[in-house]
Coordinates of N, CA and C in Angstrom, one line a residue:
Chain X
K52 N 117.5 112.2 94.1 CA 116.3 111.8 94.8 C 115.4 113.0 94.9
N53 N 114.1 112.8 94.6 CA 113.1 113.9 94.7 C 112.9 114.3 96.2
E54 N 112.7 115.6 96.4 CA 112.5 116.1 97.8 C 111.1 115.7 98.3
V55 N 110.2 115.4 97.5 CA 108.9 114.9 97.9 C 108.6 113.6 97.1
E56 N 108.4 112.5 97.9 CA 108.1 111.2 97.3 C 106.8 110.7 97.7
Q57 N 106.0 110.3 96.8 CA 104.7 109.7 97.1 C 104.7 108.2 96.8
S58 N 103.9 107.5 97.6 CA 103.7 106.1 97.3 C 102.3 105.6 97.7
P59 N 101.7 104.7 97.0 CA 102.2 104.2 95.7 C 102.0 105.2 94.6
Q60 N 102.6 104.9 93.4 CA 102.3 105.7 92.2 C 100.9 105.5 91.7
N61 N 100.5 104.2 91.7 CA 99.2 103.8 91.2 C 98.5 102.9 92.3
L62 N 97.2 103.0 92.4 CA 96.5 102.3 93.4 C 95.1 101.9 92.9
T63 N 94.8 100.7 92.9 CA 93.5 100.2 92.5 C 92.8 99.6 93.7
A64 N 91.6 100.0 94.0 CA 90.9 99.5 95.2 C 89.4 99.1 94.8
Q65 N 88.9 98.3 95.6 CA 87.4 98.0 95.4 C 86.6 99.0 96.3
E66 N 85.4 99.3 95.8 CA 84.6 100.2 96.5 C 84.4 99.7 98.0
G67 N 84.5 100.6 98.9 CA 84.4 100.3 100.3 C 85.7 100.1 101.0
E68 N 86.8 99.9 100.3 CA 88.0 99.6 101.0 C 88.6 100.9 101.6
F69 N 89.4 100.7 102.6 CA 90.2 101.8 103.3 C 91.5 102.0 102.5
I70 N 91.7 103.2 102.2 CA 92.9 103.6 101.3 C 93.9 104.5 102.1
T71 N 95.1 104.2 101.9 CA 96.2 105.0 102.4 C 97.2 105.4 101.3
I72 N 97.4 106.7 101.3 CA 98.4 107.3 100.3 C 99.5 107.9 101.2
N73 N 100.8 107.7 100.9 CA 101.9 108.2 101.7 C 102.7 109.3 101.0
C74 N 103.2 110.2 101.8 CA 104.1 111.3 101.3 C 105.2 111.4 102.2
S75 N 106.4 111.3 101.7 CA 107.7 111.5 102.5 C 108.4 112.6 101.9
Y76 N 109.1 113.4 102.7 CA 109.8 114.6 102.2 C 111.1 114.7 102.9
S77 N 112.1 115.4 102.3 CA 113.4 115.4 102.9 C 113.9 116.8 103.3
V78 N 113.0 117.8 103.3 CA 113.4 119.1 103.7 C 112.5 119.6 104.9
G79 N 113.0 120.6 105.6 CA 112.2 121.2 106.6 C 111.1 122.0 106.1
I80 N 109.9 121.8 106.7 CA 108.7 122.4 106.1 C 108.0 123.3 107.1
S81 N 107.2 124.2 106.5 CA 106.3 125.0 107.4 C 104.8 124.5 107.1
A82 N 104.6 123.8 106.0 CA 103.2 123.4 105.7 C 103.2 122.3 104.7
L83 N 102.2 121.4 104.7 CA 102.1 120.4 103.7 C 100.6 120.4 103.2
H84 N 100.5 120.3 101.9 CA 99.2 120.3 101.3 C 98.9 119.0 100.7
W85 N 97.6 118.6 100.8 CA 97.1 117.5 100.0 C 96.1 118.1 99.0
L86 N 96.3 117.7 97.7 CA 95.4 118.2 96.6 C 94.8 117.0 95.9
Q87 N 93.7 117.2 95.2 CA 93.0 116.2 94.4 C 92.9 116.7 93.0
Q88 N 93.4 115.9 92.1 CA 93.2 116.3 90.6 C 92.3 115.4 90.0
H89 N 91.1 115.9 89.5 CA 90.1 115.1 89.0 C 90.5 114.6 87.6
P90 N 89.8 113.6 87.1 CA 90.1 113.0 85.8 C 90.0 114.1 84.7
G91 N 89.2 115.1 84.9 CA 89.1 116.2 83.9 C 90.2 117.2 84.0
G92 N 91.1 117.1 85.0 CA 92.2 118.0 85.1 C 92.2 119.0 86.2
G93 N 91.0 119.3 86.7 CA 90.9 120.4 87.7 C 91.5 119.9 89.0
I94 N 92.1 120.9 89.8 CA 92.8 120.6 91.0 C 92.1 121.3 92.2
V95 N 91.9 120.5 93.2 CA 91.2 121.0 94.4 C 92.0 120.8 95.6
S96 N 92.1 121.8 96.5 CA 92.8 121.6 97.8 C 91.9 120.8 98.7
L97 N 92.6 119.8 99.4 CA 91.9 119.0 100.4 C 92.2 119.4 101.8
F98 N 93.5 119.5 102.1 CA 94.0 119.8 103.4 C 95.3 120.6 103.3
M99 N 95.5 121.5 104.4 CA 96.8 122.0 104.7 C 97.1 121.6 106.1
L100 N 98.3 121.0 106.3 CA 98.7 120.6 107.6 C 100.0 121.2 108.0
S101 N 100.1 121.6 109.3 CA 101.4 121.9 109.8 C 101.8 121.0 111.0
S102 N 100.8 120.3 111.5 CA 101.0 119.3 112.6 C 99.8 118.5 112.8
G103 N 99.9 117.3 113.4 CA 98.7 116.6 113.8 C 97.9 116.0 112.7
K104 N 96.6 116.2 112.8 CA 95.7 115.4 112.0 C 94.5 116.3 111.7
K105 N 93.9 116.1 110.5 CA 92.7 116.8 110.1 C 91.8 115.8 109.4
K106 N 90.5 116.1 109.6 CA 89.5 115.2 109.0 C 88.4 116.0 108.3
H107 N 88.0 115.5 107.1 CA 86.9 116.1 106.4 C 86.1 115.1 105.7
G108 N 84.9 114.8 106.3 CA 84.1 113.7 105.7 C 84.8 112.4 105.8
R109 N 85.0 111.7 104.7 CA 85.7 110.4 104.7 C 87.2 110.5 104.5
L110 N 87.7 111.7 104.5 CA 89.1 111.9 104.3 C 89.8 112.3 105.6
I111 N 91.0 111.7 105.9 CA 91.8 112.0 107.1 C 93.2 112.2 106.6
A112 N 93.8 113.3 107.1 CA 95.2 113.5 106.8 C 96.0 113.7 108.1
T113 N 97.1 113.0 108.1 CA 98.0 113.1 109.3 C 99.4 113.5 108.8
I114 N 100.1 114.1 109.8 CA 101.5 114.4 109.5 C 102.4 114.2 110.7
N115 N 103.6 113.6 110.5 CA 104.6 113.4 111.6 C 105.8 114.2 111.2
I116 N 105.9 115.4 111.8 CA 107.0 116.3 111.4 C 108.4 115.7 111.7
Q117 N 108.5 115.0 112.8 CA 109.8 114.4 113.1 C 110.3 113.3 112.1
E118 N 109.3 112.5 111.6 CA 109.6 111.5 110.6 C 109.5 112.0 109.2
K119 N 109.1 113.3 109.0 CA 109.0 113.9 107.7 C 108.1 113.0 106.8
H120 N 106.9 112.8 107.3 CA 106.0 111.8 106.6 C 104.5 112.3 106.9
S121 N 103.7 112.2 105.8 CA 102.3 112.4 105.9 C 101.5 111.3 105.2
S122 N 100.3 111.1 105.7 CA 99.4 110.1 105.1 C 98.1 110.7 104.8
L123 N 97.5 110.3 103.7 CA 96.1 110.6 103.4 C 95.3 109.3 103.4
H124 N 94.3 109.3 104.2 CA 93.4 108.1 104.3 C 92.0 108.4 103.7
I125 N 91.5 107.4 103.0 CA 90.1 107.5 102.6 C 89.3 106.3 103.1
T126 N 88.3 106.6 103.9 CA 87.5 105.5 104.5 C 86.3 105.3 103.5
A127 N 85.9 104.0 103.5 CA 84.7 103.6 102.7 C 84.8 104.2 101.3
S128 N 85.9 103.8 100.6 CA 86.1 104.4 99.3 C 85.0 104.2 98.3
H129 N 84.9 105.1 97.3 CA 83.8 105.2 96.4 C 84.4 105.5 95.0
P130 N 83.8 105.0 93.9 CA 84.3 105.3 92.6 C 84.5 106.8 92.3
R131 N 83.7 107.6 93.0 CA 83.9 109.1 92.7 C 85.2 109.6 93.4
D132 N 85.9 108.8 94.2 CA 87.2 109.1 94.8 C 88.3 108.9 93.8
S133 N 88.0 108.3 92.7 CA 89.1 108.1 91.6 C 89.6 109.4 91.2
A134 N 90.9 109.6 91.3 CA 91.6 110.9 91.0 C 93.1 110.7 91.2
V135 N 93.8 111.7 90.9 CA 95.2 111.8 91.3 C 95.3 112.6 92.6
Y136 N 96.0 112.1 93.6 CA 96.2 112.8 94.8 C 97.6 113.3 94.9
I137 N 97.8 114.6 95.2 CA 99.1 115.2 95.1 C 99.5 115.8 96.5
C138 N 100.7 115.5 96.9 CA 101.3 116.1 98.1 C 102.2 117.2 97.7
A139 N 102.1 118.3 98.5 CA 103.1 119.4 98.2 C 103.5 120.0 99.5
V140 N 104.8 120.4 99.6 CA 105.3 120.9 100.9 C 105.9 122.3 100.6
R141 N 105.8 123.1 101.7 CA 106.4 124.5 101.6 C 107.6 124.5 102.5
R142 N 108.8 124.7 102.0 CA 110.0 124.8 102.8 C 109.9 125.9 103.9
N143 N 110.5 125.6 105.0 CA 110.5 126.6 106.1 C 111.8 127.5 106.1
Y144 N 112.5 127.5 105.0 CA 113.7 128.3 104.9 C 113.9 128.7 103.5
G145 N 114.8 129.6 103.2 CA 115.0 130.1 101.8 C 114.2 131.3 101.5
G146 N 114.7 132.0 100.5 CA 114.0 133.3 100.2 C 112.8 133.2 99.3
S147 N 112.5 132.0 98.8 CA 111.4 131.9 97.8 C 110.1 131.7 98.6
Q148 N 109.3 132.7 98.8 CA 108.1 132.5 99.6 C 107.1 131.7 98.9
G149 N 107.2 131.7 97.6 CA 106.1 131.0 96.8 C 106.4 129.6 96.4
N150 N 107.5 129.1 96.8 CA 107.9 127.8 96.3 C 107.4 126.6 97.0
L151 N 106.3 126.0 96.5 CA 105.8 124.7 97.0 C 106.6 123.7 96.1
I152 N 106.9 122.6 96.8 CA 107.5 121.4 96.1 C 106.5 120.3 96.0
F153 N 106.2 119.9 94.8 CA 105.1 118.9 94.5 C 105.6 117.5 94.3
G154 N 104.9 116.6 94.9 CA 105.1 115.2 94.5 C 104.5 114.9 93.1
K155 N 104.8 113.7 92.6 CA 104.3 113.4 91.3 C 102.9 112.9 91.3
G156 N 102.4 112.6 92.4 CA 101.0 112.2 92.5 C 100.8 110.7 92.6
T157 N 99.7 110.4 93.2 CA 99.2 109.0 93.3 C 97.9 108.8 92.6
K158 N 97.9 108.0 91.6 CA 96.7 107.8 90.8 C 95.8 106.7 91.4
L159 N 94.7 107.1 91.9 CA 93.8 106.1 92.6 C 92.6 105.8 91.7
S160 N 92.3 104.5 91.6 CA 91.1 104.1 90.8 C 90.3 103.2 91.7
V161 N 89.1 103.5 92.0 CA 88.2 102.7 92.8 C 87.1 102.1 92.0
K162 N 87.1 100.7 92.0 CA 86.2 100.0 91.1 C 84.9 99.7 91.9
P163 N 83.8 99.7 91.2 CA 82.5 99.4 91.9 C 82.4 97.9 92.1
Chain O
N98 N 81.1 133.0 94.5 CA 82.4 133.5 94.1 C 82.9 132.6 92.9
A99 N 83.5 133.3 91.9 CA 84.0 132.5 90.8 C 85.3 131.8 91.1
G100 N 86.1 132.3 92.1 CA 87.4 131.7 92.5 C 88.5 132.2 91.5
V101 N 89.2 131.2 90.9 CA 90.2 131.6 90.0 C 89.7 131.2 88.6
T102 N 89.7 132.2 87.7 CA 89.3 132.1 86.3 C 90.5 132.1 85.4
Q103 N 90.7 131.1 84.6 CA 91.9 131.0 83.7 C 91.4 130.8 82.3
T104 N 91.9 131.5 81.4 CA 91.6 131.3 80.0 C 92.9 131.5 79.1
P105 N 92.9 130.8 77.9 CA 91.9 129.9 77.4 C 92.1 128.5 78.0
K106 N 91.2 127.5 77.7 CA 91.3 126.2 78.1 C 92.2 125.4 77.2
F107 N 92.2 125.7 75.9 CA 93.1 125.0 75.0 C 93.7 126.0 74.0
R108 N 94.9 125.7 73.5 CA 95.5 126.6 72.5 C 96.6 125.8 71.8
I109 N 96.6 126.0 70.5 CA 97.7 125.5 69.7 C 98.5 126.6 69.1
L110 N 99.8 126.6 69.3 CA 100.6 127.7 68.8 C 101.6 127.1 67.8
K111 N 102.0 128.0 66.9 CA 103.2 127.6 66.0 C 104.4 128.1 66.7
I112 N 105.5 127.4 66.4 CA 106.8 127.8 66.9 C 107.1 129.3 66.6
G113 N 107.5 130.1 67.6 CA 107.8 131.5 67.4 C 106.6 132.4 67.7
Q114 N 105.4 131.9 67.8 CA 104.3 132.7 68.1 C 104.3 133.1 69.6
S115 N 103.5 134.1 69.9 CA 103.4 134.5 71.3 C 101.9 134.5 71.7
M116 N 101.7 134.4 73.0 CA 100.4 134.4 73.6 C 100.4 134.8 75.0
T117 N 99.2 135.2 75.5 CA 99.1 135.5 77.0 C 98.0 134.6 77.5
L118 N 98.3 133.9 78.6 CA 97.3 133.2 79.4 C 96.8 134.2 80.5
Q119 N 95.5 134.2 80.6 CA 94.9 135.2 81.5 C 94.5 134.4 82.8
C120 N 94.6 135.1 83.9 CA 94.3 134.6 85.2 C 93.7 135.7 86.1
T121 N 92.5 135.5 86.6 CA 91.8 136.4 87.5 C 91.3 135.7 88.7
Q122 N 91.5 136.3 89.9 CA 90.9 135.8 91.1 C 90.1 136.9 91.8
D123 N 89.0 136.4 92.5 CA 88.1 137.4 93.1 C 88.1 137.2 94.6
M124 N 89.1 136.6 95.2 CA 89.2 136.3 96.6 C 90.1 137.3 97.4
N125 N 90.6 138.3 96.7 CA 91.5 139.3 97.3 C 92.8 138.6 97.9
H126 N 93.2 137.6 97.2 CA 94.5 136.9 97.6 C 95.7 137.7 97.2
N127 N 96.6 137.8 98.1 CA 97.9 138.5 97.7 C 98.8 137.6 96.9
Y128 N 98.7 136.3 97.2 CA 99.7 135.3 96.5 C 99.0 134.7 95.3
M129 N 99.7 134.8 94.2 CA 99.3 134.2 93.0 C 100.5 133.5 92.3
Y130 N 100.2 132.4 91.6 CA 101.2 131.5 91.0 C 100.9 131.0 89.6
W131 N 101.9 130.7 88.8 CA 101.7 130.0 87.6 C 102.6 128.8 87.7
Y132 N 101.9 127.6 87.4 CA 102.6 126.3 87.4 C 102.4 125.7 86.0
R133 N 103.4 124.8 85.7 CA 103.2 124.0 84.5 C 103.3 122.5 85.0
Q134 N 102.5 121.7 84.3 CA 102.4 120.3 84.7 C 102.7 119.4 83.4
D135 N 103.8 118.7 83.5 CA 104.2 117.9 82.4 C 103.9 116.4 82.7
P136 N 103.6 115.6 81.8 CA 103.2 114.2 82.0 C 104.2 113.5 83.0
G137 N 103.7 112.8 84.0 CA 104.5 112.1 84.9 C 105.4 112.9 85.9
M138 N 105.2 114.2 85.8 CA 106.0 115.1 86.7 C 105.1 115.9 87.6
G139 N 105.7 116.3 88.7 CA 105.0 117.2 89.6 C 104.9 118.6 89.1
L140 N 103.9 119.4 89.6 CA 103.8 120.7 89.2 C 105.1 121.5 89.4
K141 N 105.4 122.3 88.5 CA 106.6 123.2 88.6 C 106.2 124.6 88.6
L142 N 106.8 125.4 89.5 CA 106.5 126.8 89.6 C 107.2 127.6 88.5
I143 N 106.5 128.4 87.7 CA 107.1 129.3 86.7 C 107.4 130.7 87.3
Y144 N 106.4 131.3 87.8 CA 106.5 132.6 88.4 C 105.5 132.7 89.5
Y145 N 105.7 133.6 90.4 CA 104.8 133.9 91.5 C 104.7 135.4 91.8
S146 N 103.7 135.8 92.6 CA 103.6 137.2 93.0 C 103.0 137.2 94.4
V147 N 103.6 138.1 95.2 CA 103.1 138.2 96.6 C 102.3 139.5 96.8
G148 N 102.0 140.1 95.7 CA 101.1 141.3 95.8 C 101.2 142.1 94.5
A149 N 100.3 143.1 94.3 CA 100.3 143.9 93.1 C 101.7 144.6 93.0
G150 N 102.2 144.5 91.8 CA 103.5 145.1 91.6 C 104.7 144.3 91.9
I151 N 104.5 143.1 92.5 CA 105.7 142.3 93.0 C 105.6 140.9 92.4
T152 N 106.6 140.6 91.6 CA 106.7 139.3 91.0 C 108.1 138.7 91.2
D153 N 108.2 137.4 91.1 CA 109.5 136.8 91.2 C 109.5 135.5 90.4
K154 N 110.7 135.0 90.0 CA 110.9 133.8 89.3 C 110.7 132.6 90.2
G155 N 110.2 131.5 89.6 CA 110.1 130.2 90.2 C 111.2 129.3 89.7
E156 N 110.9 128.0 89.6 CA 111.9 127.1 89.2 C 112.2 127.1 87.7
V157 N 111.2 127.4 86.9 CA 111.3 127.2 85.4 C 110.8 128.5 84.7
P158 N 111.4 129.6 84.9 CA 110.9 130.9 84.3 C 111.3 131.2 82.9
N159 N 112.3 130.5 82.3 CA 112.8 130.8 81.0 C 111.7 130.7 79.9
G160 N 111.6 131.7 79.1 CA 110.6 131.8 78.1 C 109.3 132.3 78.4
Y161 N 109.1 132.8 79.7 CA 107.9 133.3 80.2 C 108.1 134.7 80.8
N162 N 107.0 135.5 80.9 CA 107.0 136.7 81.6 C 105.7 136.9 82.3
V163 N 105.6 137.7 83.4 CA 104.4 137.9 84.1 C 104.4 139.4 84.5
S164 N 103.2 139.8 84.8 CA 103.0 141.2 85.4 C 101.8 141.1 86.4
R165 N 101.8 142.0 87.4 CA 100.8 142.0 88.4 C 100.4 143.4 88.7
S166 N 99.6 144.0 87.8 CA 99.2 145.4 88.0 C 98.1 145.6 89.0
T167 N 97.3 144.6 89.2 CA 96.2 144.6 90.2 C 96.3 143.4 91.1
T168 N 95.6 143.4 92.2 CA 95.5 142.2 93.0 C 94.8 141.1 92.3
E169 N 93.8 141.4 91.4 CA 93.0 140.4 90.8 C 93.7 139.6 89.7
D170 N 94.5 140.3 88.9 CA 95.0 139.7 87.6 C 96.5 139.4 87.6
F171 N 96.8 138.2 87.0 CA 98.2 137.8 87.0 C 98.4 137.0 85.6
P172 N 98.5 137.8 84.5 CA 98.7 137.1 83.2 C 100.1 136.6 83.0
L173 N 100.2 135.5 82.3 CA 101.4 134.9 81.9 C 101.6 135.0 80.4
R174 N 102.8 135.6 80.0 CA 103.1 135.8 78.6 C 104.1 134.8 78.1
L175 N 103.9 134.2 77.0 CA 104.8 133.3 76.4 C 105.3 134.1 75.1
E176 N 106.6 134.3 75.1 CA 107.2 135.0 73.9 C 108.0 133.9 73.1
L177 N 107.8 133.9 71.8 CA 108.6 133.0 70.9 C 108.4 131.6 71.4
A178 N 107.2 131.1 71.3 CA 106.8 129.8 71.8 C 107.8 128.7 71.2
A179 N 108.1 127.7 72.0 CA 108.9 126.6 71.6 C 108.2 125.3 72.0
P180 N 108.6 124.2 71.3 CA 107.9 122.9 71.6 C 108.1 122.5 73.0
S181 N 109.2 122.9 73.7 CA 109.4 122.6 75.1 C 108.3 123.2 76.0
Q182 N 107.6 124.2 75.5 CA 106.6 124.8 76.3 C 105.2 124.1 76.2
T183 N 105.2 123.1 75.4 CA 103.9 122.2 75.4 C 103.7 121.6 76.7
S184 N 102.6 121.9 77.4 CA 102.4 121.5 78.7 C 100.9 121.9 79.1
V185 N 100.6 121.6 80.3 CA 99.3 122.1 80.9 C 99.7 123.1 82.0
Y186 N 99.1 124.3 81.9 CA 99.4 125.4 82.7 C 98.3 125.7 83.7
F187 N 98.6 125.9 85.0 CA 97.7 126.2 86.0 C 98.0 127.5 86.7
C188 N 97.0 128.3 86.8 CA 97.2 129.5 87.7 C 96.6 129.2 89.0
A189 N 97.1 129.7 90.1 CA 96.6 129.5 91.4 C 96.7 130.7 92.3
S190 N 95.9 130.8 93.3 CA 96.0 131.9 94.3 C 95.9 131.3 95.7
S191 N 96.4 132.0 96.7 CA 96.2 131.5 98.0 C 96.3 132.7 99.0
N192 N 95.7 132.4 100.2 CA 96.0 133.2 101.4 C 97.2 132.6 102.0
R193 N 97.6 133.1 103.2 CA 98.7 132.5 103.9 C 98.4 132.4 105.4
G194 N 99.1 131.6 106.1 CA 98.9 131.5 107.5 C 98.2 130.2 107.9
V195 N 97.6 130.2 109.1 CA 97.1 128.9 109.6 C 95.9 128.4 108.8
T196 N 95.3 129.3 108.0 CA 94.1 128.9 107.2 C 94.5 128.8 105.7
E197 N 95.8 128.7 105.4 CA 96.3 128.7 104.0 C 95.6 127.6 103.2
K198 N 95.1 128.1 102.0 CA 94.4 127.1 101.1 C 94.7 127.6 99.7
L199 N 95.0 126.7 98.8 CA 95.3 126.9 97.4 C 94.0 126.8 96.6
F200 N 93.8 127.7 95.7 CA 92.7 127.7 94.7 C 93.3 127.7 93.3
F201 N 92.9 126.7 92.5 CA 93.5 126.6 91.2 C 92.5 127.0 90.1
G202 N 93.0 127.5 89.0 CA 92.2 127.7 87.8 C 92.0 126.3 87.1
S203 N 91.2 126.3 86.1 CA 90.8 125.0 85.5 C 91.9 124.5 84.5
G204 N 93.0 125.2 84.3 CA 94.1 124.8 83.5 C 94.0 125.2 82.0
T205 N 95.1 125.3 81.4 CA 95.2 125.6 79.9 C 96.1 124.5 79.3
Q206 N 95.6 123.8 78.3 CA 96.4 122.8 77.6 C 96.9 123.5 76.4
L207 N 98.3 123.6 76.4 CA 99.0 124.3 75.3 C 99.8 123.4 74.5
S208 N 99.7 123.4 73.2 CA 100.6 122.6 72.3 C 101.3 123.6 71.4
V209 N 102.6 123.4 71.3 CA 103.4 124.2 70.4 C 104.0 123.3 69.3
L210 N 103.6 123.6 68.1 CA 103.9 122.7 67.0 C 104.8 123.4 66.0

């Protein structure tokens, strides 16, 4: 079983819909990142969470440390939101300071 | 700011050839990383560095080498390229702490034939 699982793998939505992407993990963490990978391949950081909730524009990210679960929400979705959304966690133990564990990503397609 | 600059964008190598992927950041980040991304898989860490002169192996280091002589530069060297090294490579840098944020280069698509 992967240490970071994302669901769904693929998601198709109509413009304007509210979207939720989920990330579950099985290790103790110190931080969780949400990233966006554009169709052209570039990767952009959206959020870093260690607790609670963050909001930026139409994007909202939440984390529940006890349940080992995070969600990324997109309100009023738009075709330009079409991308792969990646969850990554940093373990809070172990000697490897650099080791983020990445999910496989959720491919979102928003139709006009 | 340019952020993280990674070159080249595309490269085709023959089996056994060598090459260096260049990575430079202008944000004075101590932490730098090299990842590879294979189809349908999550990013995998090849090597990372926590500062000039300090590097360490990640999950998939075999067939690669790195150096970090300055804060800005973190090149990745492929020696004796193999078809298994066909992948998309990303360099990244970050700060750490409560404002931690990752910055990625634009990626290098490498094919080894």
